[in-house]
Tab-separated table of C-alpha atoms and ligand atoms in Angstrom:
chain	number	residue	atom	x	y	z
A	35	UNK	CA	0.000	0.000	0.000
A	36	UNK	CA	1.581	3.380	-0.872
A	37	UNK	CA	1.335	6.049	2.028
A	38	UNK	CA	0.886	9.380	2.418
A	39	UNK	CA	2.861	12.682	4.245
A	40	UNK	CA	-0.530	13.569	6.012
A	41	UNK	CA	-3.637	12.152	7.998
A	42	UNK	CA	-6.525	13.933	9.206
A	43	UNK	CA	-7.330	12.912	12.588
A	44	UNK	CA	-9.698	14.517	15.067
A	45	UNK	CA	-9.357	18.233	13.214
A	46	UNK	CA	-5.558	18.085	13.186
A	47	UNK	CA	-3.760	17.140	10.019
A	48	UNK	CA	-0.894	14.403	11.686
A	49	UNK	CA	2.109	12.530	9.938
A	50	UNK	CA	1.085	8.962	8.445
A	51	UNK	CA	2.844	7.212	10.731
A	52	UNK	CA	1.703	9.639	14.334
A	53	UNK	CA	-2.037	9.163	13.523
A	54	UNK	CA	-2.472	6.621	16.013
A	55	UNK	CA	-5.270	5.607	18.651
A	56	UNK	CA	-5.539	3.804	21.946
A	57	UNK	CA	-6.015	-0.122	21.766
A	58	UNK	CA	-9.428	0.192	23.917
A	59	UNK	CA	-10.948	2.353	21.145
A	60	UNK	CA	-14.390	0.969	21.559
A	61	UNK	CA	-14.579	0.457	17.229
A	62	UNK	CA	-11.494	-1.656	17.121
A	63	UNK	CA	-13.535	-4.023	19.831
A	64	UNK	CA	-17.195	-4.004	18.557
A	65	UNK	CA	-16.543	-2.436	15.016
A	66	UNK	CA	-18.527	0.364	16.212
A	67	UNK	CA	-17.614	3.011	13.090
A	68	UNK	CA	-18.775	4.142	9.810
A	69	UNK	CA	-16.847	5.023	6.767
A	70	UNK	CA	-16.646	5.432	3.399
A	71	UNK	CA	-14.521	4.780	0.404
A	72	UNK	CA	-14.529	7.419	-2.274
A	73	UNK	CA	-12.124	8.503	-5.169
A	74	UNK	CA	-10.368	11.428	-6.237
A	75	UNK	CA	-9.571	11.625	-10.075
A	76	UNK	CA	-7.097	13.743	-12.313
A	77	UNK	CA	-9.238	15.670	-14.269
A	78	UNK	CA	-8.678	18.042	-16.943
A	79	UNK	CA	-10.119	20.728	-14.359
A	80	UNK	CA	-7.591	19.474	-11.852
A	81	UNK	CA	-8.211	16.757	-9.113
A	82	UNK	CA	-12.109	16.203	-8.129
A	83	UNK	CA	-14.134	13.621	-6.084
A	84	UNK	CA	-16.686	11.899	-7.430
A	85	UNK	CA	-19.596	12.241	-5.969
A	86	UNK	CA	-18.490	13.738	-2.664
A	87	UNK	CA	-21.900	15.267	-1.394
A	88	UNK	CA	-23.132	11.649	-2.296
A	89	UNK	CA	-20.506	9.825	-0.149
A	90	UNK	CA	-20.562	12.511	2.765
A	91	UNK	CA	-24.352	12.080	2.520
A	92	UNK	CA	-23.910	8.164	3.415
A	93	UNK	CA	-21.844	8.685	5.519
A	94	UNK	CA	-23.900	11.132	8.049
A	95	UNK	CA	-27.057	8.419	7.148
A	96	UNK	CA	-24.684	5.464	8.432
A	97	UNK	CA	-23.880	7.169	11.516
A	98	UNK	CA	-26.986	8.129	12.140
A	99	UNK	CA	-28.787	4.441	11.737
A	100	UNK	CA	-25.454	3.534	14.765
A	101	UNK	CA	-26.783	6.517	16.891
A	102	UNK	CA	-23.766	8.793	15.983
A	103	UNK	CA	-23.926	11.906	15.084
A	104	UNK	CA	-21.102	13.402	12.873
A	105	UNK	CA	-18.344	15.359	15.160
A	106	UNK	CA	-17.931	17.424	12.156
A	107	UNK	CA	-20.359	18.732	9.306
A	108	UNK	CA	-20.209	17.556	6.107
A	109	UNK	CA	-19.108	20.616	5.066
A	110	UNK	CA	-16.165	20.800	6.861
A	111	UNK	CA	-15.249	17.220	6.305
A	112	UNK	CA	-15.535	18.024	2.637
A	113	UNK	CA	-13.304	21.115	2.971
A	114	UNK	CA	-10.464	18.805	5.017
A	115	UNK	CA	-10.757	16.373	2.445
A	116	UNK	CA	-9.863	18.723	0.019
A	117	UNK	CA	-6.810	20.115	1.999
A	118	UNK	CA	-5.653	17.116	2.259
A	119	UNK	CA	-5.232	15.682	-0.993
A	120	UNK	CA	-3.419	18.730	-1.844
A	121	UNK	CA	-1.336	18.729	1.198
A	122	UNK	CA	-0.484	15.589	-0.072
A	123	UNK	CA	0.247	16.407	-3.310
A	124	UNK	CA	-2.018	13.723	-4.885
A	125	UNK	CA	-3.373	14.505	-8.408
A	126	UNK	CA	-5.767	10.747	-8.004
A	127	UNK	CA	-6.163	9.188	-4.847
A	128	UNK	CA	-8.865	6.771	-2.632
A	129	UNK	CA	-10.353	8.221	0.109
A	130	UNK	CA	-11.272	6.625	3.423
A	131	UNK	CA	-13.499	8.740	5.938
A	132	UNK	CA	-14.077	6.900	9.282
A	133	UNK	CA	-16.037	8.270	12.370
A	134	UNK	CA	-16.042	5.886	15.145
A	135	UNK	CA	-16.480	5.224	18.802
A	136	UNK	CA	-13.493	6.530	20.713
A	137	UNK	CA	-11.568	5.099	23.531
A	138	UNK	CA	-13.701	5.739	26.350
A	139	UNK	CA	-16.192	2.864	28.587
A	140	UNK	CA	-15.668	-0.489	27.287
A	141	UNK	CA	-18.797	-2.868	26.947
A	142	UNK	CA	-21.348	-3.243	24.481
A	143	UNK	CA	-23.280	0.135	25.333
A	144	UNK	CA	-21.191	3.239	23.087
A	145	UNK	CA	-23.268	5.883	24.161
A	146	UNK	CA	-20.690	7.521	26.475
A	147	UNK	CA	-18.061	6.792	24.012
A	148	UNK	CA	-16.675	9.714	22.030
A	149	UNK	CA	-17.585	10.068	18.495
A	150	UNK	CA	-14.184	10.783	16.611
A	151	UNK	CA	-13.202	10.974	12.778
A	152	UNK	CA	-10.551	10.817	10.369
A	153	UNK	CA	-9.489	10.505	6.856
A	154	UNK	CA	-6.680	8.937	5.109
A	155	UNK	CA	-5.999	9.239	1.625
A	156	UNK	CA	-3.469	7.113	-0.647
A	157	UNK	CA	-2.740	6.043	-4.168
A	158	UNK	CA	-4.731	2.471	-4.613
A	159	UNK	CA	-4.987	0.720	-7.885
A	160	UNK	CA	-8.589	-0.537	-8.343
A	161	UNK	CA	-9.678	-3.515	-6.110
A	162	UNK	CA	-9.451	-6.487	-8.656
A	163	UNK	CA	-7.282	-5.246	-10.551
A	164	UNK	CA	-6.551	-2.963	-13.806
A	165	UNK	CA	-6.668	-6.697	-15.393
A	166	UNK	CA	-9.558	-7.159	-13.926
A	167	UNK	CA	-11.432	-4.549	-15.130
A	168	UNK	CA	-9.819	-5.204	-18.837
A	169	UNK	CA	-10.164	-8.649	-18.803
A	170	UNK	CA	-12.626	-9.424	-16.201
A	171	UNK	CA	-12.530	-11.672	-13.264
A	172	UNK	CA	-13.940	-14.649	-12.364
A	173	UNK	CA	-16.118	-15.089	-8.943
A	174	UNK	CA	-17.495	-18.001	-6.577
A	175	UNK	CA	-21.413	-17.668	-5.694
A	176	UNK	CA	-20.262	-17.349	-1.520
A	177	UNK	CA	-21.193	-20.286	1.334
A	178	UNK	CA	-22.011	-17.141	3.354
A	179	UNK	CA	-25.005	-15.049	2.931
A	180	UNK	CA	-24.838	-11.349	2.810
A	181	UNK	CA	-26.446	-9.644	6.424
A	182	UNK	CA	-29.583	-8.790	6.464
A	183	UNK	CA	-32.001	-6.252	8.087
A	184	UNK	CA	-33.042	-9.168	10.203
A	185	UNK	CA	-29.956	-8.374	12.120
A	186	UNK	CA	-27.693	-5.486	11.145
A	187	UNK	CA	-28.345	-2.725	8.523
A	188	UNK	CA	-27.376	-3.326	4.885
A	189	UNK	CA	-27.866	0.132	4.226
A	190	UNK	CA	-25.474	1.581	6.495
A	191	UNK	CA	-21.492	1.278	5.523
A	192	UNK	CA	-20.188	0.122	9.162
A	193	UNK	CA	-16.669	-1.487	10.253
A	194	UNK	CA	-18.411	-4.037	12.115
A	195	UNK	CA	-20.723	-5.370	9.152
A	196	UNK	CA	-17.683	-6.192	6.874
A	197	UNK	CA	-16.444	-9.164	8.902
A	198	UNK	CA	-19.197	-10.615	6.534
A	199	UNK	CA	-17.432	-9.112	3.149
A	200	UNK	CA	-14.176	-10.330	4.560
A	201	UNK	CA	-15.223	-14.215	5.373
A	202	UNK	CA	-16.478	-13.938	1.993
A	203	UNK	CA	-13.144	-12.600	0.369
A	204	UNK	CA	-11.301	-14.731	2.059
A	205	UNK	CA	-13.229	-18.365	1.002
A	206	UNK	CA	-13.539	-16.874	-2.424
A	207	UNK	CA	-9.692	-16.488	-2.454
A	208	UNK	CA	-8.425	-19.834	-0.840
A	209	UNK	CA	-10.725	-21.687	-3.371
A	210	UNK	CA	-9.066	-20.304	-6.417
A	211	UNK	CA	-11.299	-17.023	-7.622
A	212	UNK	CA	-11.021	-13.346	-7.636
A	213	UNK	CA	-13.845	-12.347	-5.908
A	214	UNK	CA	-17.270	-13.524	-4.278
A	215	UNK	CA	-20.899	-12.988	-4.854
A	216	UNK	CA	-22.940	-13.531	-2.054
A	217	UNK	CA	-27.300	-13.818	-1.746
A	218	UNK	CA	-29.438	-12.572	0.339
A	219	UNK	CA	-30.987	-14.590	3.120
A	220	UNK	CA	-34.035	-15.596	0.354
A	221	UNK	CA	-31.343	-17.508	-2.163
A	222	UNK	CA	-31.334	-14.097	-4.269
A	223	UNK	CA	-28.485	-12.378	-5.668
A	224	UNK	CA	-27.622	-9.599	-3.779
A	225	UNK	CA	-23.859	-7.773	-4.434
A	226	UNK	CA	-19.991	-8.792	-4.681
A	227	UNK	CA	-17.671	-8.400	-1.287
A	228	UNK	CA	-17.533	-4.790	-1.980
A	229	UNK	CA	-19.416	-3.975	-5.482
A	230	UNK	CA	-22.979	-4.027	-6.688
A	231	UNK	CA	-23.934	-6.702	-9.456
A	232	UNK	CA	-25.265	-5.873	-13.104
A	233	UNK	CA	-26.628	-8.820	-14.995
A	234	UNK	CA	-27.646	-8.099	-19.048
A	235	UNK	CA	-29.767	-10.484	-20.687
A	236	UNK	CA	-30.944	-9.941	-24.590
A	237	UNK	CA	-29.864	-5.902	-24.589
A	238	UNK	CA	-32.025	-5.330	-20.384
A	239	UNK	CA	-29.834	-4.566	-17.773
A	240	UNK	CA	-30.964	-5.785	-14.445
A	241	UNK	CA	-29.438	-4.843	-10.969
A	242	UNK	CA	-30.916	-6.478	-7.705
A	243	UNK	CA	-32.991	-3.892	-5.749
A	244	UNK	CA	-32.892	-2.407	-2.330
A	245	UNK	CA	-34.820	-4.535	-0.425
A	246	UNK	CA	-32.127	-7.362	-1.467
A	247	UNK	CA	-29.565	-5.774	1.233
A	248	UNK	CA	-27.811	-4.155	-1.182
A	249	UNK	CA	-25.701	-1.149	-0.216
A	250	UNK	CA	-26.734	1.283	-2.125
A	251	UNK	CA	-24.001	1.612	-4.224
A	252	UNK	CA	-22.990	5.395	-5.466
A	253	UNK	CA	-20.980	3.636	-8.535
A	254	UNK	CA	-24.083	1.383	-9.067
A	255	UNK	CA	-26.673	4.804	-9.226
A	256	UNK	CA	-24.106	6.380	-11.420
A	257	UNK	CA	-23.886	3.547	-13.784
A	258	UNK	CA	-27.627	3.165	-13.580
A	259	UNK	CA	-27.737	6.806	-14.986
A	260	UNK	CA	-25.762	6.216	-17.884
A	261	UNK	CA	-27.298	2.924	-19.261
A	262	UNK	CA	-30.385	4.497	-19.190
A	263	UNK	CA	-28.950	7.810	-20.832
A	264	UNK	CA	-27.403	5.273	-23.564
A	265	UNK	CA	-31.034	3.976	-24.086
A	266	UNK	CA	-31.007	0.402	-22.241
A	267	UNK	CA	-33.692	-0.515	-20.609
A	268	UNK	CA	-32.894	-0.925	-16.271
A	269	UNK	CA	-35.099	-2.806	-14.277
A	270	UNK	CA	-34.179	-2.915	-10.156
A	271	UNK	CA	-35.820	-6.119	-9.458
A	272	UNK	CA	-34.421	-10.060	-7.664
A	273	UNK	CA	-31.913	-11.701	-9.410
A	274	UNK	CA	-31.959	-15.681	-9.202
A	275	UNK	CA	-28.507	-17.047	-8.891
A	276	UNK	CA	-28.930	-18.837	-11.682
A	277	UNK	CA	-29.207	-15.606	-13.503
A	278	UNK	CA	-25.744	-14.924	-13.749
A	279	UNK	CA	-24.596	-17.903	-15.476
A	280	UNK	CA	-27.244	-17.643	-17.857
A	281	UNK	CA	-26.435	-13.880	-18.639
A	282	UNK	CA	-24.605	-12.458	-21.850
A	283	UNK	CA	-22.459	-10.257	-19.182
A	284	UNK	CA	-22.254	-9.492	-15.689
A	285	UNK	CA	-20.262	-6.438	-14.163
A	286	UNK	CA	-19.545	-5.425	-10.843
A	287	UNK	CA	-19.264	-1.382	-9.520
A	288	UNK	CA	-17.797	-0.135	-6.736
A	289	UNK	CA	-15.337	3.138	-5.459
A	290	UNK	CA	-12.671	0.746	-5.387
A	291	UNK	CA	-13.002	-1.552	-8.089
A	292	UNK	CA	-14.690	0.552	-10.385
A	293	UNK	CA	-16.716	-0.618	-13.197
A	294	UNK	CA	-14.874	-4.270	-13.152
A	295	UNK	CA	-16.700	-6.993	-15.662
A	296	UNK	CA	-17.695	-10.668	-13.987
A	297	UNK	CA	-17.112	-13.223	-17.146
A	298	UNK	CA	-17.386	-16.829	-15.274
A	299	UNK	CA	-19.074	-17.793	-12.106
A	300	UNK	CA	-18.746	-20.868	-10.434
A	301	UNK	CA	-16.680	-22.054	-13.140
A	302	UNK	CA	-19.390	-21.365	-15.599
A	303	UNK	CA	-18.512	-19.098	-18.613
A	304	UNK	CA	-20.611	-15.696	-18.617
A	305	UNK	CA	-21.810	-15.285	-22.436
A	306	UNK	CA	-18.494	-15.508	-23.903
A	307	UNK	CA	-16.182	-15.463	-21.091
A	308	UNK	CA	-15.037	-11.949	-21.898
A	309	UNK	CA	-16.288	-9.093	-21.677
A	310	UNK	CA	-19.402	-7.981	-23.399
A	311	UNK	CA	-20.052	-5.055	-25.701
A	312	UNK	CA	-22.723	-3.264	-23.302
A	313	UNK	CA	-20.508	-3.852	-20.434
A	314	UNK	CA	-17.492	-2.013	-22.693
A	315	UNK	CA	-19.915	0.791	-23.199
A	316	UNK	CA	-21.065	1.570	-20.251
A	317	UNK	CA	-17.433	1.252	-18.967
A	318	UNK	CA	-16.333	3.754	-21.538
A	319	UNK	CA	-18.732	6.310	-20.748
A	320	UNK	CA	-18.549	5.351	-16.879
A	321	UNK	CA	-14.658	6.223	-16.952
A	322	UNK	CA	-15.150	9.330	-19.135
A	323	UNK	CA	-17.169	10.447	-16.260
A	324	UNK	CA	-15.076	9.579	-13.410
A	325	UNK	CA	-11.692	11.160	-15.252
A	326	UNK	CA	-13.779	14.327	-16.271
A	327	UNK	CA	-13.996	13.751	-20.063
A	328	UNK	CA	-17.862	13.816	-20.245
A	329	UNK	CA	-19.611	17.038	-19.855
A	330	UNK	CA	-22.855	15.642	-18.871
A	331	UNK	CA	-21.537	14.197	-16.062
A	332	UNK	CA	-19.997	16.904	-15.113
A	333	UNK	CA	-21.916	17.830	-11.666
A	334	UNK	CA	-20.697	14.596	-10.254
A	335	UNK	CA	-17.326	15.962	-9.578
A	336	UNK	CA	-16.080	17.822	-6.704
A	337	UNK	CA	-13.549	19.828	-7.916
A	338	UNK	CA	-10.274	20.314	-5.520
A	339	UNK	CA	-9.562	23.897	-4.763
A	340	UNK	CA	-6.084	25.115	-5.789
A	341	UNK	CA	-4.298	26.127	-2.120
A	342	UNK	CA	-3.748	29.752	-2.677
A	343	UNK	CA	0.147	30.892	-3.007
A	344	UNK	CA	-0.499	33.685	0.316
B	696	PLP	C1	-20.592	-4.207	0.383
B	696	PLP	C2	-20.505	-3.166	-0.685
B	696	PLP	N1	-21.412	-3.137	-1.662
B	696	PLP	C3	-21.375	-2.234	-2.645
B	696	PLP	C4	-20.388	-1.274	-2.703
B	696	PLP	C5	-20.381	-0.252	-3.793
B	696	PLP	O1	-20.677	1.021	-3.290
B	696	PLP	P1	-20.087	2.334	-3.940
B	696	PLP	O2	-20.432	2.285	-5.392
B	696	PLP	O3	-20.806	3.443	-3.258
B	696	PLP	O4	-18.629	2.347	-3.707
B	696	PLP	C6	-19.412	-1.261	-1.701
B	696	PLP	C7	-18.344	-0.251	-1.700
B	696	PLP	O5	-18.440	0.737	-1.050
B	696	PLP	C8	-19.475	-2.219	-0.671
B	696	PLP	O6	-18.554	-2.238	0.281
């Protein structure tokens, strides 16, 4: 992983390696925090996040479903943000807000536990690869279901929740394939480890819905926008797993993998076991949007403020 000169932690930009916190910080026992992963891309305008409002949005909605409430507004976490990617220097970088319960009581009640935040930035090459997304990757449907609202909260983005993403990475990995799709609690497909799941069948592009314990995916509404600008029809409805073998393509989306195409599951060849020619377009236009080359998509990008010179 590269690094970085600066962290922001608690309102105080630190060095990298001095951004530390005590080992009875309630999150690091119960997982108590919320985060986000967002991306910062070299545009012709100069570096700008992608759909920072979006991501700061989730973010405050996250805490609030753990009864947090943001130490800092959104506004002001936005402005640091920005400060520190040029602090850094960093013309492209990942970005990884956290606000979690501080060191404080231990036990299962975090109420009296501080609410604290920080964000670290770094260089990261997409999650499966630039391969990946060239060439596509190949999955496992996962032995573990994805959490539902039975017991935790699919829509928020919390530490804690992502020991499920993690058990799921890690069988997916030991058995052989790049990533894992795992179903809901009703046998229905609901998202990748950490990306949402686009199945095409005869030109309609179908994407599980909400109510499958999705996150809801700020890559996934993007690329929802531009299939439907390109003319596809998009239906948000259950997926069977048996779906995605039967599919022409499959693609994942996600901050950090970005749009990344799925062409075999389970051993099972997806159409022809590249990728597809809808899944190339929307990728196109998706990465046009992300690096700034498409004007309509403009408004999705948080431009970074050049530091003044005084
Ligand atoms: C479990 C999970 N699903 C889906 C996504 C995709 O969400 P987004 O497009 O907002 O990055 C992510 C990544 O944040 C994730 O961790």
């Amino acid at each position: 992983m590269n690094t970085a000169d600066l962290i922001w932690l608690n309102g105080e930009f630190v060095a990298w390696e001095d951004a530390k916190v005590h080992v009875l910080t309630h999150c690091m026992h119960y997982g108590t925090a919320v985060f986000e992963g967002e991306r910062a891309y070299e545009t012709p305008r100069g570096p700008a996040v992608f759909r920072h409002q979006d991501h700061l949005q989730r973010l405050e909605n996250s805490a609030r479903l753990y009864y947090m409430e943001l130490p800092y507004s959104k506004e002001q976490l936005r402005e640091v943000t920005h400060e520190l990617i040029s602090r850094n220097g960093f013309k492209s970088c990942y970005i990884r807000p956290l606000v979690y319960r501080g060191y404080g009581p231990m036990g299962l009640n975090p109420l009296e536990n501080p609410v604290e935040a920080m964000i670290a930035v770094w260089e990261w090459a997409p999650y499966l690869g630039e391969k990946g997304k060239r060439e596509g990757v190949r999955a496992r449907v996962s032995s573990y279901r994805r959490i539902s609202s039975d017991s935790l909260i699919p829509h928020a983005k919390a530490s804690g929740q992502y020991l499920n993403s993690v058990l799921a990475k890690i069988e997916s990995l030991k058995s052989g394939y790049d990533e894992a799709i795992l179903l809901d609690d009703k046998g229905n497909v609901c998202e990748g480890s950490g990306e949402n799941v686009f199945v095409i069948k005869d030109g309609v592009i179908t994407t599980p819905p909400q109510t499958a314990a999705i996150l809801d995916g700020i890559n996934r509404k993007s690329c929802m926008q531009i299939a439907r600008d390109l003319g596809y029809e998009l239906i948000e409805r259950d997926v069977a797993r048996a779906e995605l073998a039967l599919a022409d393509e499959v693609f994942l989306t996600g901050t950090a993998a970005e749009l990344t195409p799925l062409v075999a599951i389970d051993d099972l060849a997806i159409g022809e076991g590249v990728p597809g020619p809808i899944t190339r377009e929307i990728q196109g236009v998706f990465e046009d949007a992300l690096w700034g080359r498409d004007a309509r998509y403009a408004d999705w990008l948080d431009l970074v403020p050049v530091p003044s010179q005084a």
